[in-house]
Amino acid sequence: IILIQINPSKFMNKKSIGILIILIVTILGVSISMNSEEKDDNVVFHITLADPELYTNGIYTNNFTMEPGTYFFRFVPNGSSPEILSIKLSGQNYSFIENFNLKGIPHESETSKYFTWEYEGMKNITIDSMEEVTITINPNGNVMGSVSIDIIKKKGDESTK
């Protein structure tokens, strides 16, 4: 928190007061949003696949525990990410398989054209009971392309109460 002491006689101009108020509101807004983002994410799994050594025979696997609830996948892809990213979650009483397809979204400005990237596919999953889950990620031959993958428990999920 930043405290600013102001001498009102130096800021008689309404424009200066307006700028100061906008600055204070902006600083508070950014501070509050940064704090809320840290609390909002309930990441139960995270991996950044950017190194071929993370794969065994072209496949990445790991184990983690998921409690009952609703979750969603969050991806941070780029143009070199695998075109098809196959993800399988398997547990004693749970199975999920999806082939996520990389989609480039073109954007144009006055001076350039660029792309943002996203994976299309079923991103929401629901777990009915606590599960020890094995995640298997297959980049379908593209072990050089980088992508970050998170599985996040949705906020306000009634099954967590």
CSV table of N, CA and C in Angstrom, one decimal:
chain,number,residue,atom,x,y,z
A,1,ILE,N,0.9,-1.2,0.0
A,1,ILE,CA,0.0,0.0,0.0
A,1,ILE,C,0.9,1.2,0.0
A,2,ILE,N,0.5,2.2,-0.9
A,2,ILE,CA,1.3,3.4,-1.0
A,2,ILE,C,0.5,4.5,-0.4
A,3,LEU,N,1.1,5.3,0.5
A,3,LEU,CA,0.4,6.4,1.1
A,3,LEU,C,1.0,7.7,0.5
A,4,ILE,N,0.1,8.6,0.0
A,4,ILE,CA,0.5,9.8,-0.6
A,4,ILE,C,-0.1,11.0,0.2
A,5,GLN,N,0.8,11.8,0.7
A,5,GLN,CA,0.3,13.0,1.4
A,5,GLN,C,0.2,14.2,0.4
A,6,ILE,N,-0.9,14.8,0.4
A,6,ILE,CA,-1.2,15.9,-0.6
A,6,ILE,C,-1.4,17.2,0.1
A,7,ASN,N,-0.7,18.2,-0.4
A,7,ASN,CA,-1.0,19.6,0.1
A,7,ASN,C,-2.0,20.2,-0.8
A,8,PRO,N,-3.3,20.4,-0.4
A,8,PRO,CA,-4.3,20.9,-1.3
A,8,PRO,C,-4.0,22.2,-1.9
A,9,SER,N,-3.2,23.0,-1.3
A,9,SER,CA,-3.0,24.3,-1.9
A,9,SER,C,-2.2,24.2,-3.2
A,10,LYS,N,-1.4,23.1,-3.4
A,10,LYS,CA,-0.6,22.9,-4.6
A,10,LYS,C,-1.4,22.3,-5.7
A,11,PHE,N,-2.6,21.7,-5.4
A,11,PHE,CA,-3.5,21.1,-6.4
A,11,PHE,C,-4.8,21.8,-6.6
A,12,MET,N,-4.7,23.1,-6.8
A,12,MET,CA,-5.9,23.9,-7.0
A,12,MET,C,-6.6,23.6,-8.3
A,13,ASN,N,-5.8,23.1,-9.2
A,13,ASN,CA,-6.3,22.9,-10.6
A,13,ASN,C,-7.2,21.6,-10.6
A,14,LYS,N,-8.4,21.7,-11.1
A,14,LYS,CA,-9.3,20.5,-11.1
A,14,LYS,C,-8.8,19.4,-11.9
A,15,LYS,N,-8.0,19.7,-13.0
A,15,LYS,CA,-7.4,18.7,-13.8
A,15,LYS,C,-6.4,17.8,-13.0
A,16,SER,N,-5.6,18.5,-12.2
A,16,SER,CA,-4.6,17.8,-11.4
A,16,SER,C,-5.3,16.9,-10.4
A,17,ILE,N,-6.4,17.4,-9.8
A,17,ILE,CA,-7.1,16.5,-8.8
A,17,ILE,C,-7.7,15.3,-9.5
A,18,GLY,N,-8.3,15.5,-10.7
A,18,GLY,CA,-8.8,14.4,-11.5
A,18,GLY,C,-7.8,13.3,-11.8
A,19,ILE,N,-6.6,13.8,-12.2
A,19,ILE,CA,-5.6,12.9,-12.6
A,19,ILE,C,-5.1,12.1,-11.4
A,20,LEU,N,-5.0,12.8,-10.2
A,20,LEU,CA,-4.6,12.1,-9.0
A,20,LEU,C,-5.6,11.1,-8.5
A,21,ILE,N,-6.9,11.4,-8.7
A,21,ILE,CA,-7.9,10.4,-8.3
A,21,ILE,C,-7.9,9.2,-9.2
A,22,ILE,N,-7.7,9.4,-10.5
A,22,ILE,CA,-7.6,8.3,-11.4
A,22,ILE,C,-6.4,7.4,-11.1
A,23,LEU,N,-5.3,8.1,-10.8
A,23,LEU,CA,-4.1,7.3,-10.4
A,23,LEU,C,-4.3,6.5,-9.2
A,24,ILE,N,-4.9,7.0,-8.2
A,24,ILE,CA,-5.2,6.3,-6.9
A,24,ILE,C,-6.1,5.1,-7.2
A,25,VAL,N,-7.2,5.4,-7.9
A,25,VAL,CA,-8.2,4.3,-8.2
A,25,VAL,C,-7.5,3.2,-9.0
A,26,THR,N,-6.7,3.6,-10.0
A,26,THR,CA,-6.0,2.6,-10.8
A,26,THR,C,-5.0,1.7,-9.9
A,27,ILE,N,-4.3,2.3,-9.1
A,27,ILE,CA,-3.4,1.6,-8.2
A,27,ILE,C,-4.1,0.6,-7.3
A,28,LEU,N,-5.2,1.1,-6.7
A,28,LEU,CA,-6.0,0.2,-5.8
A,28,LEU,C,-6.7,-0.9,-6.6
A,29,GLY,N,-7.2,-0.6,-7.8
A,29,GLY,CA,-7.8,-1.6,-8.7
A,29,GLY,C,-6.8,-2.7,-9.0
A,30,VAL,N,-5.6,-2.4,-9.4
A,30,VAL,CA,-4.6,-3.3,-9.8
A,30,VAL,C,-4.2,-4.2,-8.6
A,31,SER,N,-4.0,-3.5,-7.4
A,31,SER,CA,-3.7,-4.2,-6.2
A,31,SER,C,-4.7,-5.3,-5.8
A,32,ILE,N,-6.0,-4.9,-5.9
A,32,ILE,CA,-7.1,-5.8,-5.5
A,32,ILE,C,-7.2,-6.9,-6.5
A,33,SER,N,-7.1,-6.6,-7.8
A,33,SER,CA,-7.2,-7.7,-8.8
A,33,SER,C,-6.0,-8.7,-8.7
A,34,MET,N,-4.8,-8.2,-8.4
A,34,MET,CA,-3.7,-9.1,-8.2
A,34,MET,C,-3.9,-10.1,-7.0
A,35,ASN,N,-4.4,-9.5,-5.9
A,35,ASN,CA,-4.6,-10.3,-4.7
A,35,ASN,C,-5.8,-11.3,-5.0
A,36,SER,N,-6.8,-10.9,-5.7
A,36,SER,CA,-8.0,-11.8,-5.9
A,36,SER,C,-7.6,-13.0,-6.8
A,37,GLU,N,-6.7,-12.7,-7.9
A,37,GLU,CA,-6.3,-13.7,-8.8
A,37,GLU,C,-5.5,-14.8,-8.1
A,38,GLU,N,-4.7,-14.4,-7.1
A,38,GLU,CA,-3.9,-15.4,-6.4
A,38,GLU,C,-4.8,-16.3,-5.6
A,39,LYS,N,-5.9,-15.8,-5.0
A,39,LYS,CA,-6.8,-16.6,-4.2
A,39,LYS,C,-7.7,-17.4,-5.0
A,40,ASP,N,-8.1,-16.9,-6.2
A,40,ASP,CA,-9.1,-17.5,-7.0
A,40,ASP,C,-8.7,-18.9,-7.6
A,41,ASP,N,-7.5,-19.0,-8.0
A,41,ASP,CA,-7.0,-20.2,-8.7
A,41,ASP,C,-6.8,-21.3,-7.7
A,42,ASN,N,-7.5,-22.4,-7.9
A,42,ASN,CA,-7.2,-23.6,-7.2
A,42,ASN,C,-6.7,-24.7,-8.1
A,43,VAL,N,-5.4,-24.5,-8.5
A,43,VAL,CA,-4.7,-25.3,-9.4
A,43,VAL,C,-4.4,-26.7,-8.7
A,44,VAL,N,-4.9,-27.8,-9.3
A,44,VAL,CA,-4.6,-29.1,-8.7
A,44,VAL,C,-3.5,-29.8,-9.6
A,45,PHE,N,-3.3,-29.3,-10.8
A,45,PHE,CA,-2.3,-29.9,-11.6
A,45,PHE,C,-1.7,-28.8,-12.5
A,46,HIS,N,-0.4,-28.8,-12.7
A,46,HIS,CA,0.2,-27.8,-13.6
A,46,HIS,C,1.5,-28.5,-14.2
A,47,ILE,N,1.6,-28.3,-15.5
A,47,ILE,CA,2.9,-28.7,-16.2
A,47,ILE,C,3.1,-27.7,-17.4
A,48,THR,N,4.4,-27.4,-17.6
A,48,THR,CA,4.7,-26.7,-18.8
A,48,THR,C,5.6,-27.6,-19.6
A,49,LEU,N,5.1,-28.1,-20.7
A,49,LEU,CA,5.8,-29.0,-21.6
A,49,LEU,C,6.5,-28.3,-22.6
A,50,ALA,N,7.8,-28.1,-22.4
A,50,ALA,CA,8.7,-27.3,-23.3
A,50,ALA,C,10.0,-28.0,-23.5
A,51,ASP,N,10.1,-29.2,-23.0
A,51,ASP,CA,11.4,-30.0,-23.1
A,51,ASP,C,11.1,-31.4,-23.5
A,52,PRO,N,11.7,-31.9,-24.6
A,52,PRO,CA,11.4,-33.3,-25.0
A,52,PRO,C,11.8,-34.3,-23.9
A,53,GLU,N,12.7,-33.9,-23.0
A,53,GLU,CA,13.1,-34.9,-21.9
A,53,GLU,C,11.9,-35.1,-20.9
A,54,LEU,N,10.9,-34.3,-20.9
A,54,LEU,CA,9.7,-34.5,-20.0
A,54,LEU,C,8.9,-35.7,-20.5
A,55,TYR,N,9.1,-36.2,-21.7
A,55,TYR,CA,8.3,-37.3,-22.3
A,55,TYR,C,9.0,-38.6,-22.2
A,56,THR,N,8.3,-39.7,-22.1
A,56,THR,CA,8.8,-41.0,-22.2
A,56,THR,C,8.1,-41.6,-23.4
A,57,ASN,N,8.9,-42.0,-24.4
A,57,ASN,CA,8.4,-42.5,-25.6
A,57,ASN,C,7.3,-41.6,-26.2
A,58,GLY,N,7.5,-40.3,-26.1
A,58,GLY,CA,6.6,-39.3,-26.7
A,58,GLY,C,5.4,-39.0,-25.9
A,59,ILE,N,5.3,-39.5,-24.7
A,59,ILE,CA,4.1,-39.4,-23.8
A,59,ILE,C,4.5,-38.8,-22.5
A,60,TYR,N,3.7,-37.9,-21.9
A,60,TYR,CA,4.0,-37.4,-20.5
A,60,TYR,C,2.9,-38.0,-19.6
A,61,THR,N,3.4,-38.5,-18.5
A,61,THR,CA,2.4,-39.1,-17.5
A,61,THR,C,2.8,-38.6,-16.1
A,62,ASN,N,1.8,-38.4,-15.2
A,62,ASN,CA,2.0,-38.0,-13.8
A,62,ASN,C,0.7,-38.5,-13.1
A,63,ASN,N,0.9,-38.5,-11.7
A,63,ASN,CA,-0.2,-38.9,-10.9
A,63,ASN,C,-0.5,-37.7,-9.9
A,64,PHE,N,-1.8,-37.5,-9.5
A,64,PHE,CA,-2.2,-36.5,-8.5
A,64,PHE,C,-3.5,-36.9,-8.0
A,65,THR,N,-4.0,-36.3,-6.9
A,65,THR,CA,-5.2,-36.5,-6.3
A,65,THR,C,-6.2,-35.4,-6.7
A,66,MET,N,-7.5,-35.9,-7.0
A,66,MET,CA,-8.5,-34.9,-7.3
A,66,MET,C,-9.7,-35.2,-6.3
A,67,GLU,N,-10.2,-34.1,-5.6
A,67,GLU,CA,-11.3,-34.3,-4.7
A,67,GLU,C,-12.6,-34.1,-5.5
A,68,PRO,N,-13.7,-34.5,-4.9
A,68,PRO,CA,-15.0,-34.4,-5.7
A,68,PRO,C,-15.2,-32.9,-6.1
A,69,GLY,N,-15.7,-32.7,-7.3
A,69,GLY,CA,-16.0,-31.3,-7.7
A,69,GLY,C,-15.9,-31.2,-9.2
A,70,THR,N,-16.0,-29.9,-9.6
A,70,THR,CA,-16.0,-29.6,-11.1
A,70,THR,C,-14.7,-28.9,-11.3
A,71,TYR,N,-14.0,-29.3,-12.4
A,71,TYR,CA,-12.7,-28.7,-12.8
A,71,TYR,C,-12.8,-28.3,-14.2
A,72,PHE,N,-11.8,-27.5,-14.6
A,72,PHE,CA,-11.6,-27.1,-16.0
A,72,PHE,C,-10.1,-27.1,-16.4
A,73,PHE,N,-9.9,-27.3,-17.7
A,73,PHE,CA,-8.5,-27.2,-18.2
A,73,PHE,C,-8.3,-25.8,-18.6
A,74,ARG,N,-7.0,-25.3,-18.3
A,74,ARG,CA,-6.6,-24.0,-18.8
A,74,ARG,C,-5.3,-24.3,-19.6
A,75,PHE,N,-5.2,-23.8,-20.8
A,75,PHE,CA,-4.0,-24.0,-21.6
A,75,PHE,C,-3.3,-22.6,-21.9
A,76,VAL,N,-2.0,-22.6,-22.0
A,76,VAL,CA,-1.3,-21.5,-22.5
A,76,VAL,C,-0.4,-22.0,-23.7
A,77,PRO,N,-1.1,-22.0,-24.9
A,77,PRO,CA,-0.4,-22.5,-26.1
A,77,PRO,C,0.2,-21.3,-26.9
A,78,ASN,N,1.0,-21.7,-27.9
A,78,ASN,CA,1.5,-20.7,-28.8
A,78,ASN,C,1.5,-21.4,-30.2
A,79,GLY,N,2.1,-20.7,-31.2
A,79,GLY,CA,2.0,-21.2,-32.6
A,79,GLY,C,2.8,-22.5,-32.8
A,80,SER,N,3.8,-22.8,-31.9
A,80,SER,CA,4.6,-24.0,-32.0
A,80,SER,C,4.0,-25.1,-31.2
A,81,SER,N,2.9,-24.9,-30.5
A,81,SER,CA,2.3,-26.0,-29.6
A,81,SER,C,1.8,-27.1,-30.5
A,82,PRO,N,1.6,-28.3,-29.9
A,82,PRO,CA,1.1,-29.4,-30.7
A,82,PRO,C,-0.3,-29.1,-31.3
A,83,GLU,N,-0.5,-29.4,-32.6
A,83,GLU,CA,-1.8,-29.2,-33.2
A,83,GLU,C,-2.9,-30.0,-32.6
A,84,ILE,N,-2.6,-31.2,-32.2
A,84,ILE,CA,-3.5,-32.0,-31.5
A,84,ILE,C,-2.9,-32.5,-30.2
A,85,LEU,N,-3.5,-32.2,-29.1
A,85,LEU,CA,-3.0,-32.5,-27.7
A,85,LEU,C,-4.0,-33.5,-27.1
A,86,SER,N,-3.6,-34.7,-27.0
A,86,SER,CA,-4.5,-35.8,-26.5
A,86,SER,C,-4.3,-35.9,-25.0
A,87,ILE,N,-5.4,-35.8,-24.2
A,87,ILE,CA,-5.2,-35.8,-22.7
A,87,ILE,C,-6.2,-36.9,-22.2
A,88,LYS,N,-5.6,-37.8,-21.4
A,88,LYS,CA,-6.4,-38.8,-20.7
A,88,LYS,C,-6.2,-38.7,-19.2
A,89,LEU,N,-7.3,-38.7,-18.5
A,89,LEU,CA,-7.3,-38.8,-17.0
A,89,LEU,C,-8.0,-40.1,-16.7
A,90,SER,N,-7.3,-40.9,-15.8
A,90,SER,CA,-7.9,-42.2,-15.5
A,90,SER,C,-7.6,-42.4,-14.0
A,91,GLY,N,-8.7,-42.9,-13.3
A,91,GLY,CA,-8.6,-43.3,-11.9
A,91,GLY,C,-9.4,-44.6,-11.7
A,92,GLN,N,-9.6,-45.0,-10.5
A,92,GLN,CA,-10.3,-46.3,-10.2
A,92,GLN,C,-11.7,-46.2,-10.7
A,93,ASN,N,-12.4,-45.0,-10.5
A,93,ASN,CA,-13.8,-44.9,-10.9
A,93,ASN,C,-14.0,-43.8,-11.9
A,94,TYR,N,-13.0,-43.4,-12.6
A,94,TYR,CA,-13.1,-42.2,-13.4
A,94,TYR,C,-12.2,-42.4,-14.7
A,95,SER,N,-12.8,-41.9,-15.8
A,95,SER,CA,-12.0,-41.9,-17.1
A,95,SER,C,-12.5,-40.7,-17.9
A,96,PHE,N,-11.5,-40.0,-18.5
A,96,PHE,CA,-11.7,-38.9,-19.4
A,96,PHE,C,-10.7,-38.9,-20.5
A,97,ILE,N,-11.2,-38.8,-21.7
A,97,ILE,CA,-10.3,-38.7,-22.9
A,97,ILE,C,-10.7,-37.6,-23.8
A,98,GLU,N,-9.8,-36.7,-24.2
A,98,GLU,CA,-10.2,-35.7,-25.1
A,98,GLU,C,-9.0,-35.4,-26.0
A,99,ASN,N,-9.3,-35.1,-27.3
A,99,ASN,CA,-8.3,-34.6,-28.3
A,99,ASN,C,-8.5,-33.1,-28.4
A,100,PHE,N,-7.6,-32.3,-27.9
A,100,PHE,CA,-7.8,-30.9,-28.0
A,100,PHE,C,-7.1,-30.4,-29.3
A,101,ASN,N,-7.8,-29.6,-30.1
A,101,ASN,CA,-7.3,-29.1,-31.3
A,101,ASN,C,-6.9,-27.6,-31.2
A,102,LEU,N,-5.6,-27.3,-31.6
A,102,LEU,CA,-5.1,-26.0,-31.6
A,102,LEU,C,-5.7,-25.1,-32.7
A,103,LYS,N,-6.2,-24.0,-32.3
A,103,LYS,CA,-6.9,-23.1,-33.2
A,103,LYS,C,-6.2,-21.7,-33.2
A,104,GLY,N,-5.8,-21.2,-34.3
A,104,GLY,CA,-5.2,-19.9,-34.4
A,104,GLY,C,-6.3,-18.9,-34.7
A,105,ILE,N,-6.3,-17.8,-33.9
A,105,ILE,CA,-7.3,-16.7,-34.1
A,105,ILE,C,-6.5,-15.5,-34.6
A,106,PRO,N,-6.8,-15.1,-35.9
A,106,PRO,CA,-6.1,-13.9,-36.5
A,106,PRO,C,-6.6,-12.6,-35.9
A,107,HIS,N,-5.7,-11.7,-35.7
A,107,HIS,CA,-6.1,-10.3,-35.2
A,107,HIS,C,-5.3,-9.4,-36.1
A,108,GLU,N,-6.0,-8.3,-36.5
A,108,GLU,CA,-5.3,-7.3,-37.3
A,108,GLU,C,-5.3,-5.9,-36.6
A,109,SER,N,-4.2,-5.3,-36.7
A,109,SER,CA,-4.1,-3.9,-36.3
A,109,SER,C,-3.8,-3.0,-37.5
A,110,GLU,N,-3.6,-1.8,-37.3
A,110,GLU,CA,-3.3,-0.9,-38.5
A,110,GLU,C,-2.0,-1.3,-39.1
A,111,THR,N,-1.1,-1.8,-38.3
A,111,THR,CA,0.3,-2.1,-38.8
A,111,THR,C,0.7,-3.5,-39.0
A,112,SER,N,-0.1,-4.4,-38.4
A,112,SER,CA,0.3,-5.8,-38.4
A,112,SER,C,-0.9,-6.8,-38.3
A,113,LYS,N,-0.6,-8.0,-38.6
A,113,LYS,CA,-1.5,-9.1,-38.4
A,113,LYS,C,-0.8,-10.1,-37.4
A,114,TYR,N,-1.6,-10.6,-36.4
A,114,TYR,CA,-1.0,-11.6,-35.5
A,114,TYR,C,-2.0,-12.6,-35.1
A,115,PHE,N,-1.6,-13.6,-34.4
A,115,PHE,CA,-2.5,-14.7,-34.0
A,115,PHE,C,-2.4,-14.9,-32.5
A,116,THR,N,-3.5,-15.2,-31.9
A,116,THR,CA,-3.6,-15.8,-30.6
A,116,THR,C,-4.0,-17.2,-30.7
A,117,TRP,N,-3.7,-18.1,-29.7
A,117,TRP,CA,-3.9,-19.5,-29.9
A,117,TRP,C,-4.8,-20.0,-28.7
A,118,GLU,N,-5.6,-21.0,-29.1
A,118,GLU,CA,-6.4,-21.7,-28.0
A,118,GLU,C,-6.7,-23.1,-28.4
A,119,TYR,N,-6.9,-23.9,-27.4
A,119,TYR,CA,-7.3,-25.3,-27.7
A,119,TYR,C,-8.8,-25.5,-27.6
A,120,GLU,N,-9.4,-26.1,-28.6
A,120,GLU,CA,-10.8,-26.4,-28.6
A,120,GLU,C,-11.0,-27.8,-28.2
A,121,GLY,N,-12.0,-28.1,-27.4
A,121,GLY,CA,-12.4,-29.4,-26.9
A,121,GLY,C,-13.1,-29.3,-25.6
A,122,MET,N,-13.5,-30.4,-25.0
A,122,MET,CA,-14.2,-30.5,-23.8
A,122,MET,C,-13.3,-30.1,-22.6
A,123,LYS,N,-13.5,-28.9,-22.0
A,123,LYS,CA,-12.5,-28.4,-21.0
A,123,LYS,C,-13.0,-28.6,-19.6
A,124,ASN,N,-14.3,-28.9,-19.4
A,124,ASN,CA,-14.9,-29.1,-18.1
A,124,ASN,C,-15.0,-30.6,-17.7
A,125,ILE,N,-14.6,-30.9,-16.5
A,125,ILE,CA,-14.7,-32.3,-16.0
A,125,ILE,C,-15.3,-32.3,-14.6
A,126,THR,N,-16.0,-33.4,-14.2
A,126,THR,CA,-16.6,-33.5,-12.9
A,126,THR,C,-16.1,-34.8,-12.3
A,127,ILE,N,-15.7,-34.7,-11.1
A,127,ILE,CA,-15.2,-35.9,-10.3
A,127,ILE,C,-16.2,-36.1,-9.2
A,128,ASP,N,-16.8,-37.3,-9.1
A,128,ASP,CA,-17.8,-37.6,-8.1
A,128,ASP,C,-17.2,-38.0,-6.7
A,129,SER,N,-16.0,-38.6,-6.7
A,129,SER,CA,-15.4,-39.0,-5.4
A,129,SER,C,-13.9,-38.8,-5.5
A,130,MET,N,-13.3,-38.7,-4.4
A,130,MET,CA,-11.8,-38.5,-4.4
A,130,MET,C,-11.2,-39.6,-5.2
A,131,GLU,N,-10.3,-39.2,-6.1
A,131,GLU,CA,-9.6,-40.1,-7.0
A,131,GLU,C,-8.1,-39.8,-7.0
A,132,GLU,N,-7.3,-40.9,-7.0
A,132,GLU,CA,-5.9,-40.8,-7.4
A,132,GLU,C,-6.0,-41.0,-8.9
A,133,VAL,N,-5.5,-39.9,-9.6
A,133,VAL,CA,-5.7,-39.8,-11.1
A,133,VAL,C,-4.3,-39.9,-11.8
A,134,THR,N,-4.3,-40.6,-12.9
A,134,THR,CA,-3.1,-40.6,-13.7
A,134,THR,C,-3.5,-39.8,-15.0
A,135,ILE,N,-2.6,-38.7,-15.2
A,135,ILE,CA,-2.8,-37.9,-16.4
A,135,ILE,C,-1.8,-38.4,-17.5
A,136,THR,N,-2.3,-38.6,-18.7
A,136,THR,CA,-1.4,-39.0,-19.8
A,136,THR,C,-1.6,-37.9,-20.9
A,137,ILE,N,-0.5,-37.3,-21.3
A,137,ILE,CA,-0.6,-36.2,-22.3
A,137,ILE,C,0.2,-36.7,-23.5
A,138,ASN,N,-0.4,-36.7,-24.6
A,138,ASN,CA,0.2,-37.1,-25.9
A,138,ASN,C,0.2,-36.0,-26.9
A,139,PRO,N,1.4,-35.4,-27.2
A,139,PRO,CA,1.4,-34.3,-28.1
A,139,PRO,C,1.4,-34.8,-29.6
A,140,ASN,N,1.1,-36.0,-29.8
A,140,ASN,CA,1.0,-36.6,-31.1
A,140,ASN,C,2.2,-36.3,-32.0
A,141,GLY,N,3.4,-36.6,-31.4
A,141,GLY,CA,4.7,-36.4,-32.2
A,141,GLY,C,5.3,-35.1,-32.0
A,142,ASN,N,4.7,-34.0,-31.6
A,142,ASN,CA,5.3,-32.7,-31.4
A,142,ASN,C,5.8,-32.5,-30.0
A,143,VAL,N,6.9,-33.1,-29.7
A,143,VAL,CA,7.5,-32.9,-28.3
A,143,VAL,C,8.3,-31.7,-28.2
A,144,MET,N,8.5,-31.0,-29.4
A,144,MET,CA,9.3,-29.7,-29.4
A,144,MET,C,8.4,-28.5,-29.1
A,145,GLY,N,7.1,-28.6,-29.4
A,145,GLY,CA,6.2,-27.4,-29.2
A,145,GLY,C,5.9,-27.3,-27.7
A,146,SER,N,5.9,-26.0,-27.2
A,146,SER,CA,5.6,-25.8,-25.8
A,146,SER,C,4.1,-25.5,-25.6
A,147,VAL,N,3.7,-25.9,-24.4
A,147,VAL,CA,2.3,-25.6,-23.9
A,147,VAL,C,2.3,-25.8,-22.4
A,148,SER,N,1.6,-24.9,-21.8
A,148,SER,CA,1.3,-25.1,-20.3
A,148,SER,C,-0.1,-25.6,-20.1
A,149,ILE,N,-0.3,-26.5,-19.2
A,149,ILE,CA,-1.6,-27.1,-18.9
A,149,ILE,C,-1.8,-27.0,-17.4
A,150,ASP,N,-3.0,-26.5,-17.1
A,150,ASP,CA,-3.5,-26.5,-15.7
A,150,ASP,C,-4.8,-27.2,-15.6
A,151,ILE,N,-5.1,-27.9,-14.5
A,151,ILE,CA,-6.4,-28.3,-14.2
A,151,ILE,C,-6.8,-27.6,-12.9
A,152,ILE,N,-7.9,-26.8,-13.0
A,152,ILE,CA,-8.3,-25.9,-11.9
A,152,ILE,C,-9.6,-26.3,-11.4
A,153,LYS,N,-9.8,-26.3,-10.1
A,153,LYS,CA,-11.1,-26.6,-9.5
A,153,LYS,C,-11.9,-25.3,-9.5
A,154,LYS,N,-13.1,-25.4,-10.0
A,154,LYS,CA,-14.0,-24.2,-10.1
A,154,LYS,C,-14.3,-23.6,-8.8
A,155,LYS,N,-14.4,-22.3,-8.7
A,155,LYS,CA,-14.7,-21.6,-7.4
A,155,LYS,C,-16.2,-21.8,-7.2
A,156,GLY,N,-16.6,-21.9,-5.9
A,156,GLY,CA,-18.0,-22.0,-5.5
A,156,GLY,C,-18.6,-23.3,-5.8
A,157,ASP,N,-17.8,-24.3,-6.1
A,157,ASP,CA,-18.3,-25.7,-6.4
A,157,ASP,C,-19.0,-26.2,-5.1
A,158,GLU,N,-20.3,-26.5,-5.3
A,158,GLU,CA,-21.1,-27.0,-4.1
A,158,GLU,C,-20.6,-28.3,-3.6
A,159,SER,N,-19.9,-29.1,-4.4
A,159,SER,CA,-19.5,-30.4,-3.9
A,159,SER,C,-18.3,-30.3,-2.9
A,160,THR,N,-17.7,-29.1,-2.8
A,160,THR,CA,-16.6,-29.0,-1.9
A,160,THR,C,-17.0,-28.7,-0.4
A,161,LYS,N,-18.4,-28.5,-0.2
A,161,LYS,CA,-18.9,-28.1,1.1
A,161,LYS,C,-19.3,-29.4,1.9
